[in-house]
mmCIF file of C-alpha atoms in Angstrom:
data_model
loop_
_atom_site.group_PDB
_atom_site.id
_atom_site.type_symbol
_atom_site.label_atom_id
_atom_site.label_comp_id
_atom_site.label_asym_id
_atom_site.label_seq_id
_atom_site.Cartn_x
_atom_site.Cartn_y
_atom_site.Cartn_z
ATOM 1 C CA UNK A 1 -15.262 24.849 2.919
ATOM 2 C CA UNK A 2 -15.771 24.188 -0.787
ATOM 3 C CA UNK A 3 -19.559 23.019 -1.889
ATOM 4 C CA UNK A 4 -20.226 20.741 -4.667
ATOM 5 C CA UNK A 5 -23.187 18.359 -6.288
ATOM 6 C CA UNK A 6 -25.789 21.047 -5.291
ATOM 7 C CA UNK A 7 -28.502 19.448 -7.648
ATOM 8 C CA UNK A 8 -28.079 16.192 -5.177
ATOM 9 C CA UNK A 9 -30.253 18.161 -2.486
ATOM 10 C CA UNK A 10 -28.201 17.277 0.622
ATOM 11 C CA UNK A 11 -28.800 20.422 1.740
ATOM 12 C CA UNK A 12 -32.589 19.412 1.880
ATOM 13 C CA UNK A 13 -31.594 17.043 4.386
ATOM 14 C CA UNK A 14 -31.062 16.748 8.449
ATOM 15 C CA UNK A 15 -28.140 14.815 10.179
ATOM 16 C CA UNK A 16 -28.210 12.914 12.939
ATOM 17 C CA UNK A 17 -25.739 12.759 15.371
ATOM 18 C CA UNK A 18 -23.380 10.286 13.998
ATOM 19 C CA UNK A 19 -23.539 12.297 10.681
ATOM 20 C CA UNK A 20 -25.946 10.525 8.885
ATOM 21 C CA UNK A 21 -28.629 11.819 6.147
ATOM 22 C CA UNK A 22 -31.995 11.856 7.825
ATOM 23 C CA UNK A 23 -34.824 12.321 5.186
ATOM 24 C CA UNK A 24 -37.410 15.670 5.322
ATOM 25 C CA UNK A 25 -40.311 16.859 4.228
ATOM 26 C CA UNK A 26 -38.461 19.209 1.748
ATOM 27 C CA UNK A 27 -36.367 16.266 0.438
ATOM 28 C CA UNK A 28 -39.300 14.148 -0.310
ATOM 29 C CA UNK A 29 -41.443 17.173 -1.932
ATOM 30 C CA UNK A 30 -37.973 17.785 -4.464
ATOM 31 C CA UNK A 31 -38.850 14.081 -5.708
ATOM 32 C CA UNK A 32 -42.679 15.049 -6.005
ATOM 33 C CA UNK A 33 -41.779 18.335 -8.054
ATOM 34 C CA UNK A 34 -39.472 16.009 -10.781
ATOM 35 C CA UNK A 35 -41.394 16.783 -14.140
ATOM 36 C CA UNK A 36 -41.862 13.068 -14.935
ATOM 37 C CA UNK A 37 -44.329 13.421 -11.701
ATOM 38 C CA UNK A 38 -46.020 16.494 -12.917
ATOM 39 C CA UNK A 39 -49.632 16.388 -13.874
ATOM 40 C CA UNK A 40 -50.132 16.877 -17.599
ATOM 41 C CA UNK A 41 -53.397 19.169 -18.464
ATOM 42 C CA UNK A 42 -55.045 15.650 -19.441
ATOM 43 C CA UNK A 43 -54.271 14.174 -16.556
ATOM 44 C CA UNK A 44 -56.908 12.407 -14.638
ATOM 45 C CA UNK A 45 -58.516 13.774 -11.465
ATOM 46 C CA UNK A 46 -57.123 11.050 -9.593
ATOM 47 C CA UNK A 47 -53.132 11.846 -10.314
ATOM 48 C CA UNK A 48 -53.930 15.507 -9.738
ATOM 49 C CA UNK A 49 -55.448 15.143 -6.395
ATOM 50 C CA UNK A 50 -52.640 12.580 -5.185
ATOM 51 C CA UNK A 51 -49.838 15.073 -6.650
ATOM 52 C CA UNK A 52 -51.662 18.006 -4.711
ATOM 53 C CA UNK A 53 -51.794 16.454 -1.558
ATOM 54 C CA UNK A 54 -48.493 14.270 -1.355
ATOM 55 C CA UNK A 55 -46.843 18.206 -2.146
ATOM 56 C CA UNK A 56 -48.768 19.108 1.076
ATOM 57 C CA UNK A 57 -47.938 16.182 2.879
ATOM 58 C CA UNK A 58 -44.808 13.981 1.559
ATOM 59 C CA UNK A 59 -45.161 11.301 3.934
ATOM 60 C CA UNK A 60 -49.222 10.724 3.935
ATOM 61 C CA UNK A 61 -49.447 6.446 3.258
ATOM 62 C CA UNK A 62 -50.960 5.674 -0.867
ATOM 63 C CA UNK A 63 -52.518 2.210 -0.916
ATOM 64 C CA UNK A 64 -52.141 0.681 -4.137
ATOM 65 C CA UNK A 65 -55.577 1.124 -4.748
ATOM 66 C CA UNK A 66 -55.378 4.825 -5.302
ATOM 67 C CA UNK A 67 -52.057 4.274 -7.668
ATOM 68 C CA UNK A 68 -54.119 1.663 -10.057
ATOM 69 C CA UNK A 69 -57.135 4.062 -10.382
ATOM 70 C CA UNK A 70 -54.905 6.739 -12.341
ATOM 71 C CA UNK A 71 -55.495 6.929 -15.912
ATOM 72 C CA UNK A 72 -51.897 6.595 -18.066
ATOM 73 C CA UNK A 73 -50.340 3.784 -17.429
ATOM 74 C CA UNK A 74 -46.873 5.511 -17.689
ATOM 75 C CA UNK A 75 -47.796 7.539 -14.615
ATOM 76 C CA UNK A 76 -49.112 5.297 -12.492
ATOM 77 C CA UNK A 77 -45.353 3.325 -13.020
ATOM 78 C CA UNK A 78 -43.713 6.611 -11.674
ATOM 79 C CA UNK A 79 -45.592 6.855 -9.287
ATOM 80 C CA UNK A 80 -45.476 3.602 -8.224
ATOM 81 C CA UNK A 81 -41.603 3.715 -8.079
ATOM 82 C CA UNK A 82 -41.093 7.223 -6.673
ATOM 83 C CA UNK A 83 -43.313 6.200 -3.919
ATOM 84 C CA UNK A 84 -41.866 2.633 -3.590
ATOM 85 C CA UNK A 85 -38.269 4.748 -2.415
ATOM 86 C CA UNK A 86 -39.899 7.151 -0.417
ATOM 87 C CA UNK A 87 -41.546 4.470 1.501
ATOM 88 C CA UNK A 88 -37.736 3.210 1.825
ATOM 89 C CA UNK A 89 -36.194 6.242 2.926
ATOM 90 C CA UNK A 90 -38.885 6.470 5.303
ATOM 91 C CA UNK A 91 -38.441 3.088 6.852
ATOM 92 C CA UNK A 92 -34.843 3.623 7.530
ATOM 93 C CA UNK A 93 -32.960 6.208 10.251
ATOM 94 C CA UNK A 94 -30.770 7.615 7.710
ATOM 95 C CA UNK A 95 -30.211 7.757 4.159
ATOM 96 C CA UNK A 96 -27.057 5.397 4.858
ATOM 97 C CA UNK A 97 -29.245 2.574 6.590
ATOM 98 C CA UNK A 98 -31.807 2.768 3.693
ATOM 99 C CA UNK A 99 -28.978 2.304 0.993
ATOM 100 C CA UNK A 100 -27.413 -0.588 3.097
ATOM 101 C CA UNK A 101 -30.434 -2.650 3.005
ATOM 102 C CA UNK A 102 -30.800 -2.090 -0.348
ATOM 103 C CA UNK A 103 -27.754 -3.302 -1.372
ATOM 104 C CA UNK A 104 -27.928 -6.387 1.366
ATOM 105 C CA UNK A 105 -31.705 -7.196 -0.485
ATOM 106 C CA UNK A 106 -31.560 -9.831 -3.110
ATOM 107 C CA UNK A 107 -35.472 -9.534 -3.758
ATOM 108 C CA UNK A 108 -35.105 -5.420 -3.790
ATOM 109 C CA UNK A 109 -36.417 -3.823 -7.391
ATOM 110 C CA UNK A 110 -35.478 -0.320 -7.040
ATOM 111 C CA UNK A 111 -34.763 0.973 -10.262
ATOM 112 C CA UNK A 112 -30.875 1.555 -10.690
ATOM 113 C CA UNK A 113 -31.834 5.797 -11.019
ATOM 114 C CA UNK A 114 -32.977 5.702 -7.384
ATOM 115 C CA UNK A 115 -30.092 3.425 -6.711
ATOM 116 C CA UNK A 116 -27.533 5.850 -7.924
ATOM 117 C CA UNK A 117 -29.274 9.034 -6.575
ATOM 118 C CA UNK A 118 -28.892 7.753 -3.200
ATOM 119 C CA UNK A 119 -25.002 7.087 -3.920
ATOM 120 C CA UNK A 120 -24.483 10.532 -4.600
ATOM 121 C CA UNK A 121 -26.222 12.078 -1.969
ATOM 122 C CA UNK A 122 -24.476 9.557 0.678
ATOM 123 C CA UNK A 123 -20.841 10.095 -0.894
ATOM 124 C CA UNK A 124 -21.423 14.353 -0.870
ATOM 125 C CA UNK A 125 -22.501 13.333 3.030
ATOM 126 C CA UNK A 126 -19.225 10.747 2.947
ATOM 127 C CA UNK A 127 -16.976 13.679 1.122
ATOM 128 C CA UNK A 128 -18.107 16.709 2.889
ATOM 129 C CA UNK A 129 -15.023 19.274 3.683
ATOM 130 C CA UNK A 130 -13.288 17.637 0.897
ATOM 131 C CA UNK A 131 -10.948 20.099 -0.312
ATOM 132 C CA UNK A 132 -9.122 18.598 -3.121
ATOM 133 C CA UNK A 133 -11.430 18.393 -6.369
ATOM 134 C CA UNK A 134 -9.542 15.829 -7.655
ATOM 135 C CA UNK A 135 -11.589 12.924 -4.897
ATOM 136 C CA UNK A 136 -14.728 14.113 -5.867
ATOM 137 C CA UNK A 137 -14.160 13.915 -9.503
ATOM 138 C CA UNK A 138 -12.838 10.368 -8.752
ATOM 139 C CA UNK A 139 -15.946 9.940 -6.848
ATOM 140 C CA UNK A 140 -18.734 10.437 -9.809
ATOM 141 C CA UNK A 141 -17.384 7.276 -11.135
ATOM 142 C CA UNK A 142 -19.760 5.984 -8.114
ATOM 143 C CA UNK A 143 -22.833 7.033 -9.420
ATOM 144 C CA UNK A 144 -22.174 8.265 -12.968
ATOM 145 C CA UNK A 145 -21.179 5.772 -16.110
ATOM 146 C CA UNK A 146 -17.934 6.910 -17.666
ATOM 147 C CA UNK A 147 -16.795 6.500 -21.466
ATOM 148 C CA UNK A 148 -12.855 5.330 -21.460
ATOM 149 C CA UNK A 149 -10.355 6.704 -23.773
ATOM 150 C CA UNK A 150 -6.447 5.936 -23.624
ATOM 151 C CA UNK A 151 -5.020 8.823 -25.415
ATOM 152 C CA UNK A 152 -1.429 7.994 -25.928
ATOM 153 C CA UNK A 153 -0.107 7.348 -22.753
ATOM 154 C CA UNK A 154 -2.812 8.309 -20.909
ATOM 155 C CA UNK A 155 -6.027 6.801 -19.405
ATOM 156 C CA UNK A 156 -8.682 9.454 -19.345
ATOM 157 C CA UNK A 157 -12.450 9.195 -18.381
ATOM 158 C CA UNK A 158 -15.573 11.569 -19.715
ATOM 159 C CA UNK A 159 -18.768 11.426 -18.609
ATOM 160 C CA UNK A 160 -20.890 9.288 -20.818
ATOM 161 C CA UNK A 161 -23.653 11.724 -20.872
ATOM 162 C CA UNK A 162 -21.740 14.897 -21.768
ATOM 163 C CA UNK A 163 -19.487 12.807 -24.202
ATOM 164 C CA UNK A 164 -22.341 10.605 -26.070
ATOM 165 C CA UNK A 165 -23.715 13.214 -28.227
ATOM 166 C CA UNK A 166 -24.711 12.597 -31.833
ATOM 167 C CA UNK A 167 -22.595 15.480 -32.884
ATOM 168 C CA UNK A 168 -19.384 15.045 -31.708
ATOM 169 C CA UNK A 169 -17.102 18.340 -32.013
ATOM 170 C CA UNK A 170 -13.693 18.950 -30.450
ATOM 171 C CA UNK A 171 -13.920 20.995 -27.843
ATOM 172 C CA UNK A 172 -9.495 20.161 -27.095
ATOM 173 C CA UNK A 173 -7.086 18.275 -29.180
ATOM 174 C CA UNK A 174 -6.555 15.947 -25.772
ATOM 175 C CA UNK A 175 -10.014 15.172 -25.938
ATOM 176 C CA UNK A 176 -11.199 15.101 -29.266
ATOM 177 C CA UNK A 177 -12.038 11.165 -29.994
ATOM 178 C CA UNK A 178 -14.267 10.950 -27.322
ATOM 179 C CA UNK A 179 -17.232 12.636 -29.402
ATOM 180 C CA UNK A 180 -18.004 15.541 -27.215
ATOM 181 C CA UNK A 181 -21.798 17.382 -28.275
ATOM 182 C CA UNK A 182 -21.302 20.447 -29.496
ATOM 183 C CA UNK A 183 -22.507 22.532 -26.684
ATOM 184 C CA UNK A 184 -20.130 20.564 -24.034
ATOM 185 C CA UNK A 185 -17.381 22.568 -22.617
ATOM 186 C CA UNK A 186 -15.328 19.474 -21.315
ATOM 187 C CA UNK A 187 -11.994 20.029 -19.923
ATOM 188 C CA UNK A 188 -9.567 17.390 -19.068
ATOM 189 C CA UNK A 189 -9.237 18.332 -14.913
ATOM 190 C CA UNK A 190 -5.224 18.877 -13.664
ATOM 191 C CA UNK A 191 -3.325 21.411 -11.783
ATOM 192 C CA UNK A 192 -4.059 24.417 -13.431
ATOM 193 C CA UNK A 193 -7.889 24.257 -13.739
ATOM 194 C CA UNK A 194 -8.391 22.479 -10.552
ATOM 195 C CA UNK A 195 -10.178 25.489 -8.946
ATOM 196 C CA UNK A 196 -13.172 25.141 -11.210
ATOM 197 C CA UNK A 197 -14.439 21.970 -10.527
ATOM 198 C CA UNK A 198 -16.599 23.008 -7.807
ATOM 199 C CA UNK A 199 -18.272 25.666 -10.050
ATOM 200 C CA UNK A 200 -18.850 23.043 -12.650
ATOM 201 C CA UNK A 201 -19.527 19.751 -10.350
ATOM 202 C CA UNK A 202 -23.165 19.660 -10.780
ATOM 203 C CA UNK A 203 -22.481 19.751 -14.844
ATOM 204 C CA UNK A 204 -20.468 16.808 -15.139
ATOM 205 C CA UNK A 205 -18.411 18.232 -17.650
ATOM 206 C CA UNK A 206 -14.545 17.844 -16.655
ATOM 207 C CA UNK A 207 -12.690 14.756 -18.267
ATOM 208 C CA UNK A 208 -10.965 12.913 -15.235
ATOM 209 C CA UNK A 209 -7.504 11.239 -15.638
ATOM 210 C CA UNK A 210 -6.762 8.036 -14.583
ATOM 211 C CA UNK A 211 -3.421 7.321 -15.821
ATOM 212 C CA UNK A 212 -1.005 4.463 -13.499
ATOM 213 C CA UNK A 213 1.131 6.680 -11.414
ATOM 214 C CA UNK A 214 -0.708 9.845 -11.497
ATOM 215 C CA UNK A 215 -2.934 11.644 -9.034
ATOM 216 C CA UNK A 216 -6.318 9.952 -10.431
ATOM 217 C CA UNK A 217 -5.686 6.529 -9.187
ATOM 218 C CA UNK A 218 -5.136 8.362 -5.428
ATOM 219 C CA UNK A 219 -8.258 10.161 -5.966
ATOM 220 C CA UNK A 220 -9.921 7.215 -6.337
ATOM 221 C CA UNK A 221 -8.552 5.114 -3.485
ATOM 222 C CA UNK A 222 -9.459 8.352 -1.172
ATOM 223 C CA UNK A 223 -13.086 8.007 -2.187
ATOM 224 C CA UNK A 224 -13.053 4.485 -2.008
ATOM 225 C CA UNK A 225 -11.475 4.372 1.569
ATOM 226 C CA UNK A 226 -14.003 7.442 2.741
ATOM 227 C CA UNK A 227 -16.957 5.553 1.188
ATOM 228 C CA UNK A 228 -16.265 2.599 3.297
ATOM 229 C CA UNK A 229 -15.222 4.134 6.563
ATOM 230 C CA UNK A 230 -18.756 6.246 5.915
ATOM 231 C CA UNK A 231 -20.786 3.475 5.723
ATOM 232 C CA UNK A 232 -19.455 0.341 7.501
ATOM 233 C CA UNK A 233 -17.250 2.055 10.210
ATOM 234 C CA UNK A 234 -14.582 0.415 9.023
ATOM 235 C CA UNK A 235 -11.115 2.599 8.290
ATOM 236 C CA UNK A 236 -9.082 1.004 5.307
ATOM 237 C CA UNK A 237 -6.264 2.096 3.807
ATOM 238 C CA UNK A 238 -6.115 2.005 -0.589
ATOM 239 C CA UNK A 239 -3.254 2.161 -2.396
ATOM 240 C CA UNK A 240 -2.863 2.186 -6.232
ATOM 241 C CA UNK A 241 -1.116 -0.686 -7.864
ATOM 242 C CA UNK A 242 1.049 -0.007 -11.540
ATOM 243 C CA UNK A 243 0.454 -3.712 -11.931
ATOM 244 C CA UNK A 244 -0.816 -7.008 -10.174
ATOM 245 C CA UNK A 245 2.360 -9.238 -10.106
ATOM 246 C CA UNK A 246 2.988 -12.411 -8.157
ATOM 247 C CA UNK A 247 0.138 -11.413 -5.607
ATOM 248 C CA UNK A 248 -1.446 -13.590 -3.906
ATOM 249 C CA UNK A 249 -5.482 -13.209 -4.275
ATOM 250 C CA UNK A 250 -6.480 -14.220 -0.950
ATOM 251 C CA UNK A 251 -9.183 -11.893 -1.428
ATOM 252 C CA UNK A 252 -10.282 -9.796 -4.558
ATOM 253 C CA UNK A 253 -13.290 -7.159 -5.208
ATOM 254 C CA UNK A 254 -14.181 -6.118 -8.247
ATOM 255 C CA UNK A 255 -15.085 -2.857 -8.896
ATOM 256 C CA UNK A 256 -17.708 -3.224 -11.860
ATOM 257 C CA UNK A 257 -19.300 -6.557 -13.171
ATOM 258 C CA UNK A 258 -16.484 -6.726 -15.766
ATOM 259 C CA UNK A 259 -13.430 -6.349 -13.076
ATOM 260 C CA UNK A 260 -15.765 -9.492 -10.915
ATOM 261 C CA UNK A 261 -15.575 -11.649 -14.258
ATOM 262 C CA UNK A 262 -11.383 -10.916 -14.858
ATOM 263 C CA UNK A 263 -11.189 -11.518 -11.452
ATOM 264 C CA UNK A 264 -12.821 -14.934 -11.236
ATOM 265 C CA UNK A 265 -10.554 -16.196 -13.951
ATOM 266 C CA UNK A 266 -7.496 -14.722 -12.140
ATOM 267 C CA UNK A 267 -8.470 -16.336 -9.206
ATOM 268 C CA UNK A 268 -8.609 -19.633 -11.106
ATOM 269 C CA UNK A 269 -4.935 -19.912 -11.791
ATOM 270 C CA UNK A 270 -5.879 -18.578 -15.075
ATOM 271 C CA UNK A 271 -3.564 -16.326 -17.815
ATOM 272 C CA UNK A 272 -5.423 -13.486 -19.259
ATOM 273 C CA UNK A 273 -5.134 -12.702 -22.623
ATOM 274 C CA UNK A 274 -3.929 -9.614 -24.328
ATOM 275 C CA UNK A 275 -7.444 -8.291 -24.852
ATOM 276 C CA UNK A 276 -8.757 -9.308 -21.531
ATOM 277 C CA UNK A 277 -5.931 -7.469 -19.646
ATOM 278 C CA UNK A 278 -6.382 -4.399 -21.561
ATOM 279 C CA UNK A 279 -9.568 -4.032 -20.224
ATOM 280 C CA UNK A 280 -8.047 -3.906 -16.939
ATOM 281 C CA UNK A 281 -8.049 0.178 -16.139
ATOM 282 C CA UNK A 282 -6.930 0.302 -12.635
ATOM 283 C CA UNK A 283 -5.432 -2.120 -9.575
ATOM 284 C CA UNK A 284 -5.654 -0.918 -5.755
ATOM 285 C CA UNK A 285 -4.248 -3.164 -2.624
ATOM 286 C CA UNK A 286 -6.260 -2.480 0.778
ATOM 287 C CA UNK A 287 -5.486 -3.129 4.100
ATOM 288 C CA UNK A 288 -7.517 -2.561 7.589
ATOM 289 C CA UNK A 289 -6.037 -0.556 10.258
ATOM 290 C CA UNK A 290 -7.555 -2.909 12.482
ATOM 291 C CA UNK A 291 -7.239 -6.786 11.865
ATOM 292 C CA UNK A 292 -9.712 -8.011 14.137
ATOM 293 C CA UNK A 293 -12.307 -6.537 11.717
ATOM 294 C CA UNK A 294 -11.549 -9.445 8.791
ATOM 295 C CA UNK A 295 -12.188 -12.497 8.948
ATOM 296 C CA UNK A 296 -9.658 -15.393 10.459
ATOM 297 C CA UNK A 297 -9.024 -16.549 6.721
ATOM 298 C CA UNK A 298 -7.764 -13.599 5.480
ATOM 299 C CA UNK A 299 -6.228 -11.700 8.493
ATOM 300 C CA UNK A 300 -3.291 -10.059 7.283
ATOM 301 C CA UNK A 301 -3.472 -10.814 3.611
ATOM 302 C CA UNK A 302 -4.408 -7.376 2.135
ATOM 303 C CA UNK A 303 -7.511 -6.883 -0.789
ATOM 304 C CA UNK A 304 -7.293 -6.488 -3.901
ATOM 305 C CA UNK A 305 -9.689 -4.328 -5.927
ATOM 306 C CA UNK A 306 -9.855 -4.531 -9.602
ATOM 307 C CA UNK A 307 -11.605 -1.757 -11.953
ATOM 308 C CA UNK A 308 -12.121 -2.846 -15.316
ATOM 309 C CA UNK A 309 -14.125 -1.531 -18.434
ATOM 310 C CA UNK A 310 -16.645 -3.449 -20.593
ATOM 311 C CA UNK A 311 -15.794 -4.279 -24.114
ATOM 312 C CA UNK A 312 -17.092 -1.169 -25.510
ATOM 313 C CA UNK A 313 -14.946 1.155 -23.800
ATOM 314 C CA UNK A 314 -17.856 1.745 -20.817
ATOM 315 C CA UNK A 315 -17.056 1.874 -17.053
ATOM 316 C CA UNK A 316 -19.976 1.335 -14.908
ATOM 317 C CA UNK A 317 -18.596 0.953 -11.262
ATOM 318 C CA UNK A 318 -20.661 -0.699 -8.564
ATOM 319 C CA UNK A 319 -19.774 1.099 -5.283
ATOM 320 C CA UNK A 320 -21.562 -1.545 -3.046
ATOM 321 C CA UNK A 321 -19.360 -4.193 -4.066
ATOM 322 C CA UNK A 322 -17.093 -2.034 -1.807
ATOM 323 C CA UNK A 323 -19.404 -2.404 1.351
ATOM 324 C CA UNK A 324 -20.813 -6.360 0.291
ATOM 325 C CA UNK A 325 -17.533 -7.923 -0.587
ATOM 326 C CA UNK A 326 -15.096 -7.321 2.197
ATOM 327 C CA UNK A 327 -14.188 -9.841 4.133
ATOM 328 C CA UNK A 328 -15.390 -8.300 7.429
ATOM 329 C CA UNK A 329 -16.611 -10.031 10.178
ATOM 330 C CA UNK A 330 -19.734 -7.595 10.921
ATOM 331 C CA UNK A 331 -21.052 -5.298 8.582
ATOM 332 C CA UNK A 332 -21.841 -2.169 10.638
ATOM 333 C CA UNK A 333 -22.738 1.676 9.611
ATOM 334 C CA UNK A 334 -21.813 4.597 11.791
ATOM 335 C CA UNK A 335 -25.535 5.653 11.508
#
C-alpha cells in the first residue's frame, strides 16, 4: 500500500470502527509544537506556562481569562484560534463529524487554514489504499488553491504556492508560463513519472493535467465520488462531461464560488458569453446508485457539477459544496 500527505499527521490519529479519524493526544500536541505557537524568549510568563502545560496535557480546558492575560496581542489570536479547533475536534467523535458541522454552521469562524487542514487529513482517511497517484493529485485541488494555465491544447494546474514565486524560472518548456521559483522542481504528472508522486506528495510540486478527455477529469470524479461516499454514506457515481449541451439542470453544484455564479445564470435560461464560458475548466454528471436517497423532485434526473476558475486564472474549489448541495434526503456520515 502506497503512503502519501505524511505532513497531514493521520498517522497521529486513531480510527474508530466505521473508519473514522478519532483525535489524540499526539495529534493535538503536533498543533501545539507549530512555530507560530512557540514561545518567543520575550514572551510573557503567562504564554510560557500555558504552552508548557497544554504540551503536557492537550486537552486540559483554557478559560478565556487565561488567553486575554498574555502579553502580544498576535499570540493571544493564535492561541485563541488553535484552541477554538481543538475544542472542536474534541467535541466531535471523529474528525469527519467535526468537519460536517462545520460546514452545516452558518455562525462558525474557523479560519479557512483549519478548514482546509481538516480536508486533507479526512480525504488521506477518504483515499487510503489509493493506488493510482493520479486521484490523489486530483484530490489537492480540495484543500490546496491551484494556478490555471491552458498550454495549447491542454488544461494544466500548478500549485499556487510552488508556482507564485517572484522569480519565475523554467524548470520545462510545458510549464514555463506559469512562473515557477527557482528552487521548484515541478513536473507536469503522466504515465511515465507517475511512480514519484508519492515520494513528492507532501511537496506539492507536480503540475496536474486536466485536459477534456484525459485521465485528470477521471481523477477528479474518483475523489469527488470517494469524498462523498466517505462522508455522507452516500455512493455516487461521476462522470466527466467534454461539454454541457441540451442538459437539463434539474440540479447543479458548483464546485468553487465562481462555477455557483456561472451556474446561477445557466440555470436562468441564460447564454454565457465567450469570456464567461472560458472560465468554465471542467463539467461532471452524477448519479446515485440508490434513488431513494434524493429527493422526490429530482429522482432520476442526474447532477451536474461545474468547476470553474476566477478571472485571474485561480481555482479555489470548495469540497463541501459536494456534501451541502446534494439533493439528498438525509445527510448522514458513516462515522
Amino acid at each position: 500500500m502506497k503512503d502519501f500527505w505524511i505532513a497531514c499527521g493521520h498517522h497521529l490519529l486513531d480510527r474508530d470502527a466505521s473508519g473514522g479519524l478519532c483525535v489524540t493526544d499526539e495529534f493535538l500536541k503536533a498543533y501545539f509544537a507549530r512555530p507560530e505557537l512557540m514561545p518567543p524568549d520575550d514572551a510573557c510568563p503567562v504564554e510560557r506556562r500555558l504552552h508548557r502545560e497544554l504540551l503536557a496535557g492537550p486537552r486540559q480546558p483554557v478559560g478565556n481569562d487565561e488567553i486575554a492575560a498574555i502579553a502580544d496581542q498576535d499570540a493571544r489570536e493564535n492561541w485563541r484560534f488553535v484552541l477554538a479547533f481543538r475544542d472542536l475536534l474534541l467535541r466531535h467523535p471523529t474528525l469527519e463529524a467535526a468537519y460536517l458541522a462545520t460546514i452545516r454552521s452558518r455562525t462558525s469562524d474557523l479560519p479557512p487554514l483549519f478548514v482546509n487542514q481538516l480536508v486533507h487529513v479526512i480525504l488521506r482517511n477518504a483515499l487510503d489504499g489509493c493506488d493510482d497517484p493520479f486521484v490523489p493529485r486530483a484530490a489537492e485541488l480540495f484543500f490546496r488553491q491551484q494556478r490555471v494555465l491552458p498550454h495549447e491544447q491542454a488544461l494544466l494546474l500548478g500549485d499556487e504556492e510552488v508556482v507564485g514565486g517572484q522569480s519565475p524560472t523554467p524548470v520545462l518548456s510545458l510549464m514555463s508560463m506559469l512562473g515557477a521559483a527557482t528552487d521548484a522542481q515541478l513536473d507536469v504528472l503522466n504515465e511515465e513519472n507517475a511512480d514519484a508522486y508519492w515520494q513528492r506528495s507532501d511537496h506539492f510540486d507536480m503540475a496536474f493535467d486536466l485536459t477534456s478527455g484525459g485521465r485528470g477529469p477521471h481523477a477528479l470524479a474518483q475523489a469527488m465520488a470517494r469524498w462523498i461516499s466517505h462522508l455522507l454514506a452516500v455512493d455516487v457515481a461521476i462522470e466527466p462531461l467534454r461539454e454541457l449541451q441540451d442538459a437539463q439542470l434539474s440540479w447543479y453544484v458548483g464546485l468553487d464560488t465562481d462555477a455557483t455564479g456561472l451556474g446561477d445564470r445557466l440555470w436562468h435560461g441564460e447564454q454565457l458569453d465567450e469570456p464567461s464560458a472560458g472560465r468554465v475548466l471542467a463539467l461532471f454528471r452524477l448519479t446515485f446508485a440508490d434513488s431513494s436517497a434524493v429527493t422526490e423532485d429530482v429522482q432520476g434526473e442526474p447532477v451536474y457539477l461545474i468547476l470553474a476558475m476566477t478571472p485571474d486564472q485561480k481555482l479555489r474549489m470548495k469540497p463541501q459544496n459536494l456534501l451541502t448541495g446534494l439533493p439528498i434526503r438525509r445527510l448522514e456520515m458513516v462515522t
